Short mmCIF file of C-alpha atoms in Angstrom, two decimals:
data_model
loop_
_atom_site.label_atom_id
_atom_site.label_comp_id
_atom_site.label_asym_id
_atom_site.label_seq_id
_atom_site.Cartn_x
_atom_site.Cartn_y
_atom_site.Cartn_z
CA UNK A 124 17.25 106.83 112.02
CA UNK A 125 20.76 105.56 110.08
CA UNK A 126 22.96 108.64 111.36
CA UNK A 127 26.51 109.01 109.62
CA UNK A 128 29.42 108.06 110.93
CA UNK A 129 31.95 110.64 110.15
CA UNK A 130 32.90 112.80 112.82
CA UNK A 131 31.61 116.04 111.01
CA UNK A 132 27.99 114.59 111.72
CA UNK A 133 27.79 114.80 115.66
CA UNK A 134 24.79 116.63 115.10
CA UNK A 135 23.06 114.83 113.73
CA UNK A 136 24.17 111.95 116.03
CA UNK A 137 23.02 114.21 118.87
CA UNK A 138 19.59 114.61 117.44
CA UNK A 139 19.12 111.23 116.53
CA UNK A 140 19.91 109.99 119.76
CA UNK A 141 17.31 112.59 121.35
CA UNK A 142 14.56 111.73 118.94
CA UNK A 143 14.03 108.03 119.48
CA UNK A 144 14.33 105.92 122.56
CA UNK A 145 15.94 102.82 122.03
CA UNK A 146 19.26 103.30 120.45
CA UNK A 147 21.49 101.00 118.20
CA UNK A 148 25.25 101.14 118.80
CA UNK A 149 26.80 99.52 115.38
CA UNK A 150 30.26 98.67 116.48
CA UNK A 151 32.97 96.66 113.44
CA UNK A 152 34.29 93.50 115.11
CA UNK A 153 37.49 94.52 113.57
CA UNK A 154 37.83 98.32 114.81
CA UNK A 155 36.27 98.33 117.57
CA UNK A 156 35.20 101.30 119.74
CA UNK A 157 36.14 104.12 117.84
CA UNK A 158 36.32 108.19 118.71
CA UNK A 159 32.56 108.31 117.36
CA UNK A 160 31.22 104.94 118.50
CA UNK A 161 32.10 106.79 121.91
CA UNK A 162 30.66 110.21 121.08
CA UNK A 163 27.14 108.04 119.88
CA UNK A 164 27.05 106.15 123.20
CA UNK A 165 27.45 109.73 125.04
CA UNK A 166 24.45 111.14 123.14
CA UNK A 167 22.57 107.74 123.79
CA UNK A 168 23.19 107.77 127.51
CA UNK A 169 22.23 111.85 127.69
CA UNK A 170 18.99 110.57 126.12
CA UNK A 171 18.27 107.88 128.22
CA UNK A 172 17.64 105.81 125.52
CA UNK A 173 17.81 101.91 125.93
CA UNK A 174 20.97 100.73 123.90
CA UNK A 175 21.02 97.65 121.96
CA UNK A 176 24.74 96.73 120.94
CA UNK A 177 24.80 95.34 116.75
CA UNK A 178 28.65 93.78 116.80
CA UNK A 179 28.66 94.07 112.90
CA UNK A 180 31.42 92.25 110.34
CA UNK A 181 31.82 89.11 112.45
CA UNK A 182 32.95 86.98 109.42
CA UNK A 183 35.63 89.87 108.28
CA UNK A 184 39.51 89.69 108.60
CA UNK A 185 40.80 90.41 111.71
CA UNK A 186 37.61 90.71 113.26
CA UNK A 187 37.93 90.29 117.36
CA UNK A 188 34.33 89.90 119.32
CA UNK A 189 35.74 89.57 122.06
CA UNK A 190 38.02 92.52 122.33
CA UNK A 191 34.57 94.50 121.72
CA UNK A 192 32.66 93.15 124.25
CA UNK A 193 36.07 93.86 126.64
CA UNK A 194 35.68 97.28 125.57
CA UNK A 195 32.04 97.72 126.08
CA UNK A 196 32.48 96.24 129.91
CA UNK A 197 35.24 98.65 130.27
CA UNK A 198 32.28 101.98 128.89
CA UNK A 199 29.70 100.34 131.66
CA UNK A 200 27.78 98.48 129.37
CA UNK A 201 28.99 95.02 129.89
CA UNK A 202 26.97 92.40 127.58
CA UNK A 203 24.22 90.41 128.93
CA UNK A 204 26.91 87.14 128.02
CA UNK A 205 29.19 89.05 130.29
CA UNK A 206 27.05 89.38 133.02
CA UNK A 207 25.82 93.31 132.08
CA UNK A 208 22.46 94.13 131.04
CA UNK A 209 23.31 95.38 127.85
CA UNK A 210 21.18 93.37 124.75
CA UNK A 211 24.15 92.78 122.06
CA UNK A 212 23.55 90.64 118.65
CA UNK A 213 26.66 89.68 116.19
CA UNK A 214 25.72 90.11 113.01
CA UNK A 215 27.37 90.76 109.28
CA UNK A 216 25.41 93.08 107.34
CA UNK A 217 26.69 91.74 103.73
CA UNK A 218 25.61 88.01 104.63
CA UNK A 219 22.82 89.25 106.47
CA UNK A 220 23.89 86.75 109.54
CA UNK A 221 21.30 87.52 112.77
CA UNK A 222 19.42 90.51 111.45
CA UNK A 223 16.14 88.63 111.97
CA UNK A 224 17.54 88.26 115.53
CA UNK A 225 19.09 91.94 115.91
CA UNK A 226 15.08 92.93 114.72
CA UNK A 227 13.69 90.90 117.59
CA UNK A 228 15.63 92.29 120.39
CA UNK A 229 14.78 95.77 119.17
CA UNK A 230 10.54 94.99 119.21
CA UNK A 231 11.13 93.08 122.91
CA UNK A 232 13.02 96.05 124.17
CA UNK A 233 9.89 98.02 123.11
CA UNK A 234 7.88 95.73 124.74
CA UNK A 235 9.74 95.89 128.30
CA UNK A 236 10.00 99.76 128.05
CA UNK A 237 5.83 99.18 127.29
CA UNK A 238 6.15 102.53 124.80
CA UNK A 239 3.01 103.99 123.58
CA UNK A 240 1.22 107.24 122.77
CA UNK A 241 -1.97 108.79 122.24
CA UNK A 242 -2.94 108.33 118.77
CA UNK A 243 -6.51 110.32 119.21
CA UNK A 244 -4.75 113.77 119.41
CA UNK A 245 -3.56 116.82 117.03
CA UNK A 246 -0.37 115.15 116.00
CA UNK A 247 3.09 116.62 116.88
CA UNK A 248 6.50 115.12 116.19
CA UNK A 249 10.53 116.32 115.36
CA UNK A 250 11.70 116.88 111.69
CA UNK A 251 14.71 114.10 111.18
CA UNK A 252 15.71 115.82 107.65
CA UNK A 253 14.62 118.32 104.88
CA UNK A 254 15.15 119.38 101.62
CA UNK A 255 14.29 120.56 98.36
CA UNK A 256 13.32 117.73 95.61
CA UNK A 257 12.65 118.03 92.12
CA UNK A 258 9.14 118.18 90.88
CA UNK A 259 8.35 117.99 94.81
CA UNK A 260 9.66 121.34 96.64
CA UNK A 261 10.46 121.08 100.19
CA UNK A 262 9.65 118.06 101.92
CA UNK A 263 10.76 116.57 105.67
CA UNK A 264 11.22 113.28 106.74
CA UNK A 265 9.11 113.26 110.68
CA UNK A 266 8.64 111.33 113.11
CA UNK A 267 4.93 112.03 114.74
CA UNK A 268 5.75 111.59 118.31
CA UNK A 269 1.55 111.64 119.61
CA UNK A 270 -1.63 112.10 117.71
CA UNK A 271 -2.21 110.78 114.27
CA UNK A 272 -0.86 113.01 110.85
CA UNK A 273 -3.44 112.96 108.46
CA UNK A 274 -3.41 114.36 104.50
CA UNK A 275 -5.15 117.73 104.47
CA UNK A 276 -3.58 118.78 108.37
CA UNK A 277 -1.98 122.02 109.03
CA UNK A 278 1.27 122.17 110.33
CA UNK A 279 3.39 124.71 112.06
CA UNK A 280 7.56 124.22 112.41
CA UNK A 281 9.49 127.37 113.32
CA UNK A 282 9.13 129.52 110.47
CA UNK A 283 7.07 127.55 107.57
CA UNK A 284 3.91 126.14 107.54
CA UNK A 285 2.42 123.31 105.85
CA UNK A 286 -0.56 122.01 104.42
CA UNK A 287 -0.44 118.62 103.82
CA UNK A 288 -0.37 117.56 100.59
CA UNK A 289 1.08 114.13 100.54
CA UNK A 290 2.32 111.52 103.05
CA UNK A 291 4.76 109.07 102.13
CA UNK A 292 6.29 106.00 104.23
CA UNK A 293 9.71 104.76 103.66
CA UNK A 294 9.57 103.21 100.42
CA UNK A 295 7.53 105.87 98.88
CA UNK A 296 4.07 104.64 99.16
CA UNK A 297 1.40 107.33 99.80
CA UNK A 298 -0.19 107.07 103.07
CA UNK A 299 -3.84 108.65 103.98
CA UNK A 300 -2.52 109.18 107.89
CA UNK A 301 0.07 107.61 109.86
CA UNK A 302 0.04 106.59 113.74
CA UNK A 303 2.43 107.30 116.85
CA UNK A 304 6.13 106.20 115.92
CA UNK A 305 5.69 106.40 112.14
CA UNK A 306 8.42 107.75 109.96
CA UNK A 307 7.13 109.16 107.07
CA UNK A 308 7.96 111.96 104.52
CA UNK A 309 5.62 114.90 104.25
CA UNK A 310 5.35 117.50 101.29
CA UNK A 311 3.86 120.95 100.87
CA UNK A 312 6.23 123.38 102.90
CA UNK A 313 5.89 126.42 102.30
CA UNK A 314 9.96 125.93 102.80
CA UNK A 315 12.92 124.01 104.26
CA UNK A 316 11.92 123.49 107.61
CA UNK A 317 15.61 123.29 109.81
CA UNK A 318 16.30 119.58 111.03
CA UNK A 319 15.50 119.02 114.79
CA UNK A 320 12.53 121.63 114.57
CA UNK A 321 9.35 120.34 116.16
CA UNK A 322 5.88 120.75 114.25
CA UNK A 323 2.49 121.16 115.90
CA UNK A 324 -0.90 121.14 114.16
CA UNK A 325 -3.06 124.53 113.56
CA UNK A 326 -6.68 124.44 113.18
CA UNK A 327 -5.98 125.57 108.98
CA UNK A 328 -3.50 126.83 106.81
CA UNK A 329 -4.40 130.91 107.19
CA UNK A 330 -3.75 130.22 111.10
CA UNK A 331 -0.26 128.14 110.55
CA UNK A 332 0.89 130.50 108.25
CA UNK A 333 0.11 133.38 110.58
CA UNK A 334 1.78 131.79 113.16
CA UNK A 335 4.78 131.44 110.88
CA UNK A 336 4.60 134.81 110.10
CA UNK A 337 4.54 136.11 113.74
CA UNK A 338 7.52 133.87 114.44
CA UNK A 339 9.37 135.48 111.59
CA UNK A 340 8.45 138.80 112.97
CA UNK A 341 9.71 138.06 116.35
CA UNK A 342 12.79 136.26 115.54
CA UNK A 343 13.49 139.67 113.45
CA UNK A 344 12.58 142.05 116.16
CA UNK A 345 14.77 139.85 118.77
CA UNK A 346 17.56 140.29 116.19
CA UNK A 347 17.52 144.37 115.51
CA UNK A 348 17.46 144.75 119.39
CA UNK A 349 20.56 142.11 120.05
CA UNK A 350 21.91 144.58 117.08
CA UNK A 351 20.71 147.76 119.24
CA UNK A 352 22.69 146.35 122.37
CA UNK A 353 25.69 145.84 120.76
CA UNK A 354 25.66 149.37 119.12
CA UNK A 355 24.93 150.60 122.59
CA UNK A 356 27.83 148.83 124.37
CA UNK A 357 30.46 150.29 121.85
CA UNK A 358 28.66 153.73 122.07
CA UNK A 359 31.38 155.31 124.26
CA UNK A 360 33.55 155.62 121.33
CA UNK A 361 36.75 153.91 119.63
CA UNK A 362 39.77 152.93 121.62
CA UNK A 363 42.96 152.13 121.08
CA UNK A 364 42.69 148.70 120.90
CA UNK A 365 39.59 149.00 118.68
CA UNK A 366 41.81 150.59 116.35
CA UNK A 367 44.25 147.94 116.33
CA UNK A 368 41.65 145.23 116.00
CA UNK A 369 40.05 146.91 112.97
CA UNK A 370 43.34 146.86 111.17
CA UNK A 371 44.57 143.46 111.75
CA UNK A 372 41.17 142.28 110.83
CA UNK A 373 41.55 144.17 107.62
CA UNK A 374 45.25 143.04 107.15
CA UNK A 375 43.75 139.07 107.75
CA UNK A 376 42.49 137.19 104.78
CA UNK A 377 38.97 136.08 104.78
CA UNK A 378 37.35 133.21 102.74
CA UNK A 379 33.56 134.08 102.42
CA UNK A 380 31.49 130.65 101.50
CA UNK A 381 27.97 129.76 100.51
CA UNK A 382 27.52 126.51 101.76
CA UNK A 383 24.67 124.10 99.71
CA UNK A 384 23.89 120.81 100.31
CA UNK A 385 21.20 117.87 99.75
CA UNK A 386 19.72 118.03 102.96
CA UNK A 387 19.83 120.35 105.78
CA UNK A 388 21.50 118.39 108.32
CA UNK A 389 24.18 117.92 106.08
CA UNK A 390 24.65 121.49 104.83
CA UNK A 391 24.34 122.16 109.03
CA UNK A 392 27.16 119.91 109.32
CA UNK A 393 29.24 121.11 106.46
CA UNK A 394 29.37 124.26 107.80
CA UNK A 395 30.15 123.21 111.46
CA UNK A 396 32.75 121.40 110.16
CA UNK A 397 34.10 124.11 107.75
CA UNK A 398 34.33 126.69 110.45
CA UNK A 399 36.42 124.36 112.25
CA UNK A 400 38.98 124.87 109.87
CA UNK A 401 39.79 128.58 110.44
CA UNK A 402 43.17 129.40 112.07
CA UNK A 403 44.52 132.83 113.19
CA UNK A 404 46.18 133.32 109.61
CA UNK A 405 43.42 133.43 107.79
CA UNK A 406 39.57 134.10 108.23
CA UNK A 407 36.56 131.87 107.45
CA UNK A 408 33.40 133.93 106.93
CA UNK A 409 29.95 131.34 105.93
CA UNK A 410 27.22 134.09 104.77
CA UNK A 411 24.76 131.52 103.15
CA UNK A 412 23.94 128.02 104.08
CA UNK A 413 20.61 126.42 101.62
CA UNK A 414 19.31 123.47 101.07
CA UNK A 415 19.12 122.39 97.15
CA UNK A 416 20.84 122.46 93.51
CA UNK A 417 23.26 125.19 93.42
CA UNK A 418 21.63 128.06 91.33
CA UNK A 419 21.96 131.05 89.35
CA UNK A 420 20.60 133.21 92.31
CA UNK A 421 23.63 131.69 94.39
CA UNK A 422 26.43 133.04 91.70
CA UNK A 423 24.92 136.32 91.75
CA UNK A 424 25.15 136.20 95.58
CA UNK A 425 28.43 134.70 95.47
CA UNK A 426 29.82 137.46 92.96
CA UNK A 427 28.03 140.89 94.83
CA UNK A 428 29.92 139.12 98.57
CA UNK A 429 32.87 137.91 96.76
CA UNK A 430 33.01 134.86 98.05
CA UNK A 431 33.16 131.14 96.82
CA UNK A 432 30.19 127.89 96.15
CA UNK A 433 30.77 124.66 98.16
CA UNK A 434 28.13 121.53 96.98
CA UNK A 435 28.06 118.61 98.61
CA UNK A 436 26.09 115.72 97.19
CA UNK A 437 24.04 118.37 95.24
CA UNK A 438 23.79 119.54 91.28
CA UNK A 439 24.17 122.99 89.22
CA UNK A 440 21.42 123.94 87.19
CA UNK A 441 21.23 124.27 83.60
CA UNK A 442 23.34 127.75 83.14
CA UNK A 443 24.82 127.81 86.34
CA UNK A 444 28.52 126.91 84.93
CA UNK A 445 28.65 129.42 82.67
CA UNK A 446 27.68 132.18 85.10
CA UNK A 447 30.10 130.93 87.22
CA UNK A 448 32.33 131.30 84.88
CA UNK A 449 31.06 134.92 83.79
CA UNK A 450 31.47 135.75 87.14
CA UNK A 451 34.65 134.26 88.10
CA UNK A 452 32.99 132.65 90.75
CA UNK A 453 34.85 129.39 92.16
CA UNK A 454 32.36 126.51 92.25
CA UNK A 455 34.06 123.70 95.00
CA UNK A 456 31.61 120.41 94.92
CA UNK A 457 32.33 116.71 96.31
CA UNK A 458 29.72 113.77 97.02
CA UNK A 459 32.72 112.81 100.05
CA UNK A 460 32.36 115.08 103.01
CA UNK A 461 36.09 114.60 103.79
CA UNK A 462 36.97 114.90 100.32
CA UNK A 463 35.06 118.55 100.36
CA UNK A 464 37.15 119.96 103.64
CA UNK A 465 40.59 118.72 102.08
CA UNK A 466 39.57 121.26 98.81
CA UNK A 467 38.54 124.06 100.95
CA UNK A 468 41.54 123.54 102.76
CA UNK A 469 43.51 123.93 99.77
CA UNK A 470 41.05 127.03 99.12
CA UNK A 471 42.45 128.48 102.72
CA UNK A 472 46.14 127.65 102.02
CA UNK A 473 45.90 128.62 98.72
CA UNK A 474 45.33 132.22 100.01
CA UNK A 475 48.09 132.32 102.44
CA UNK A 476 51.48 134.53 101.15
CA UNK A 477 53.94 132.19 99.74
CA UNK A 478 56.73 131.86 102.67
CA UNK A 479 60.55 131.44 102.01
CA UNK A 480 63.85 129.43 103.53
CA UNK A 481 67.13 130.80 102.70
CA UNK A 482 69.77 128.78 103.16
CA UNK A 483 73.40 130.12 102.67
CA UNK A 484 75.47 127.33 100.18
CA UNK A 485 78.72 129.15 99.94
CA UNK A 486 81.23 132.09 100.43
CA UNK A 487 84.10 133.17 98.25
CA UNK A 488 86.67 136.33 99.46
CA UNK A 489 87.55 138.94 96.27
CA UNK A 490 91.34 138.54 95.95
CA UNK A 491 91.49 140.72 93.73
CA UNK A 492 89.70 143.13 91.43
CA UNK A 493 89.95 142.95 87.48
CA UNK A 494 88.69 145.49 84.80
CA UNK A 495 87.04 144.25 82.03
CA UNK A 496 86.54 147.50 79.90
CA UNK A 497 83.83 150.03 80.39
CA UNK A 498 83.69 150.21 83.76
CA UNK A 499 82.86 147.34 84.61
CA UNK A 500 84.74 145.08 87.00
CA UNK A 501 84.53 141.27 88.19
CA UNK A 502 85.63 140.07 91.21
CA UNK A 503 88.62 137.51 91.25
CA UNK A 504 87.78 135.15 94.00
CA UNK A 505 88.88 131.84 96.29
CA UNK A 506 85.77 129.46 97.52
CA UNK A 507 86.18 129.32 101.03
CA UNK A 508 83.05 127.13 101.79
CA UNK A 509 80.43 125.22 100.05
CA UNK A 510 79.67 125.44 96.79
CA UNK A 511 78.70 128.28 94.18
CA UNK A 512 76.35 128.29 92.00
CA UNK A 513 75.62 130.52 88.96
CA UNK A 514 71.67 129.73 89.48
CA UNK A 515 71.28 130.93 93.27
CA UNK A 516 71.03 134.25 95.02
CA UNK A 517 74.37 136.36 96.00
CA UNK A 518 74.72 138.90 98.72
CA UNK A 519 78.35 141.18 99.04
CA UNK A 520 79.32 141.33 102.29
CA UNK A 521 81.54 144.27 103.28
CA UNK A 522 82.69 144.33 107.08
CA UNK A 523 80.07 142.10 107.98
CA UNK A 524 77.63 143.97 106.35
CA UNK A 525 75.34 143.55 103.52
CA UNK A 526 75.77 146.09 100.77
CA UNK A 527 74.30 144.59 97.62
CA UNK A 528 72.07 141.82 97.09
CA UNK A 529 71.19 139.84 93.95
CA UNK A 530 71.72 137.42 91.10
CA UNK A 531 75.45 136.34 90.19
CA UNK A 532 75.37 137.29 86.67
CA UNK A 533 79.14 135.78 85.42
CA UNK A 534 80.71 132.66 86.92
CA UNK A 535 84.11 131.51 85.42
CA UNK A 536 87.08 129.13 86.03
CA UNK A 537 89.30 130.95 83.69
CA UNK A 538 87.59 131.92 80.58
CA UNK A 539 84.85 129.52 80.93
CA UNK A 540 81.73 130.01 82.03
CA UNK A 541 80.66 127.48 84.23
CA UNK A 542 77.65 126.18 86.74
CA UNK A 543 79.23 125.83 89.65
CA UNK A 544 82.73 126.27 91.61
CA UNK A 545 83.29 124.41 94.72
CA UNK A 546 85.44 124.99 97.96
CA UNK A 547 89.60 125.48 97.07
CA UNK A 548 88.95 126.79 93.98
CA UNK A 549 89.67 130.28 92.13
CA UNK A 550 86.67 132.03 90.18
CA UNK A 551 85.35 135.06 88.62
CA UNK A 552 82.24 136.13 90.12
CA UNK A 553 80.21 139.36 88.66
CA UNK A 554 77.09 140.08 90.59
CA UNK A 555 74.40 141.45 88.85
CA UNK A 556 74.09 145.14 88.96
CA UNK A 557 77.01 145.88 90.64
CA UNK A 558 80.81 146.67 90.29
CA UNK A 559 82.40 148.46 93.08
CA UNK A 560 84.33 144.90 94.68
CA UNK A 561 87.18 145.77 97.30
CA UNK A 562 89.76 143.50 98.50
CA UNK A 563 88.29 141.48 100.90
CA UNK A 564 84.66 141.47 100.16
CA UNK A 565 82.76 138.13 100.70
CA UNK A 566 80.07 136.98 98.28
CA UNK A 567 77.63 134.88 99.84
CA UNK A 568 75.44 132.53 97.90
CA UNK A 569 71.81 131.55 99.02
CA UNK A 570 69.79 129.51 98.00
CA UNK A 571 65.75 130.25 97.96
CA UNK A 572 63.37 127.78 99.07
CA UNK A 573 59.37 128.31 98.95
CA UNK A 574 57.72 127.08 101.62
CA UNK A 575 53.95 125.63 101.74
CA UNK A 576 51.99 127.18 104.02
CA UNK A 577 49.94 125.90 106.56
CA UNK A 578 47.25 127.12 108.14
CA UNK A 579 47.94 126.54 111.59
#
């Protein structure tokens, strides 16, 4: 089992390290132990799986063996070269340098552990992934852990059933059974059975799919009565600070997602790592996660909760855009995991109110007040500090107090209109809806900067 690197994934690190028993530990020669090399030796050691070290990219830049095996001695599993116990092959992966001998180690550690299983049994085993493939349905990769899984078996995993229809090893062959140990890739779900599930065998179809059934019923009837309790606890009526927690919640923004992806364990991890982005500011709400193409049943879902479509490494069917699009419905898809949580990041932000900086870039005191017909008056002013400027925000300040507040409308140096009038100099200033200046009066200018918000 190849489980992904990226730090969203540690589920599927975590299950992979539970399902098998001896465990691979790819480390670069030129990085070195890294946040999740250290999170996939945890998982390996909870498991109590045997760990074979692959030192990978020995012929790349920079690469530094040594400083590896320094840091594996300084984990507790010093290399057998080092005087640990720990098997560890250098190899590069592009040039294909000790493979054959990295694939050697791995069948004589199986050999000293002496691993076997009962092959004469119903079969049983863990689902690695699932998903939904074209012209296929659902299908799971497994791995049968005892008995043998043969084409025509009943099989029961959480919710769905299955009767086999085909079996099919890693390069796509079909298979008539498969032992103990074997990987393979079964179809016929009757749907997406969740990664990490286990599957037993039934007797026939009618009694897995009863047995589905009666764990859909209880899974539903353990629900309503978690629902029941909850009711029940908050029965004594609304207080105070129930009150207060109802309106800030309806005050905070909320961005409600359906999550699809390729496979489950992805779209599991997707949403793990999406929720992980939420922040007091602003909610995060996920109220679908599926496994497939994103469809026409998902925009009408998305547009009755209001909410927005993230895809990763997955297609819209024919139609979809245009519904979408109908709909208004935002449609957020990346084949880069990382790539995916920077847009819905953006999504989050993007909601946020807009904040603002103001800075204050000058003062001038009225000297003295001049008609200029009508009514109207402009203020005949000295710069005292800074600088300004015809294009920023002015406030009148009257006793240190702030009586009018808004655009400068006229700015002159005599009779010409002009930008800007810096400290030591004389000006005309007319402020924008206003004409009552006294002797005395100080005109601020500000300056309005918009800030990007951030979610934490």
């Amino acid at each position: 089992i190849d489980t992904p690197g990226h730090a969203a994934f540690s589920m599927m690190r975590a299950r992979g390290a539970n399902v098998t028993d001896i465990s691979v530990l790819v480390i670069a020669a030129d990085d070195a132990f890294k946040p999740q090399t250290e999170e996939a030796l945890k998982f390996a050691q909870q498991a109590n799986n045997a760990i074979v070290v692959a030192i990978n990219k020995i012929d790349a830049k920079g690469a530094n063996v040594d400083r590896v095996k320094q840091q594996m001695q300084e984990k507790g599993i010093a290399p057998e070269d080092w005087g640990g116990e720990t098997v560890t092959v250098e190899v590069s992966a592009i040039n294909g340098t000790n493979i054959d001998n990295l694939l050697d180690m791995i069948l004589l550690q199986a050999e000293v552990m002496e691993l076997k299983a009962n092959p004469d049994c119903s079969a049983s085993g863990i689902v690695v992934e699932s998903q939904i493939e074209q012209g296929r349905g659902a299908t799971a990769s497994v791995i049968i852990e005892k008995g043998t899984l043969k084409k025509g078996d009943a099989l029961l995993c959480g919710e769905v059933y299955c009767r086999v229809k085909s079996l099919l090893d890693d390069k796509g062959k079909q298979l008539k059974s498969a032992p103990p140990g074997a990987p393979v890739r079964v179809l016929g779900w009757s749907g997406v059975p969740a990664s990490g599930d286990h599957f037993t065998t039934e007797k026939n179809e009618k009694l897995a799919k009863r047995a589905a059934e009666e764990v859909i019923f209880e899974r539903k009837r353990e629900l309503n009565a978690k629902q029941d309790n909850d009711e029940d606890s908050t029965s004594g009526g609304p207080t105070v600070d129930d009150l207060f927690a109802a309106i800030e919640k309806q005050q905070k923004k909320c961005l409600r997602l359906i999550v699809k992806s390729d496979v489950h364990g992805s779209a599991e991890a997707l949403a793990d790592a999406i929720l992980d982005l939420q922040s007091d500011k602003i909610d995060l709400d996920i109220i679908h996660v599926g496994v497939g193409n994103i469809t026409k049943n998902d925009v009408t879902l998305a547009s009755a909760s209001d909410c927005c479509i993230i895809g990763f490494n997955v297609r819209l069917d024919n139609g979809v855009q245009s519904v979408a699009k109908h709909h208004d419905i935002r449609i957020i898809q990346h084949e880069i995991i990382y790539e995916l949580l920077d847009k819905v990041e953006e999504e989050l932000v993007g909601m946020l109110d807009v904040e603002f900086s103001e800075n204050k870039t000058g003062a001038a005191e009225v000297r003295q007040v001049f008609p200029i017909g009508k009514g109207r008056y402009v203020a005949g002013c000295m710069v005292t500090e800074g600088t300004i400027n015809r294009s920023h925000k002015a406030r009148l300040v009257r006793s240190g107090e702030v009586i009018h507040e808004s655009n400068i409308d006229t700015l002159r140096r005599f009779k010409d209109n002009v930008k800007e009038v810096r400290a030591g100099y004389e000006c005309g200033i007319n402020v924008d809806g206003y004409d009552d200046y006294q002797e005395g009066d100080v005109i601020e200018c500000v300056s309005v900067e918009e800030i990007r918000p951030s979610l934490r």
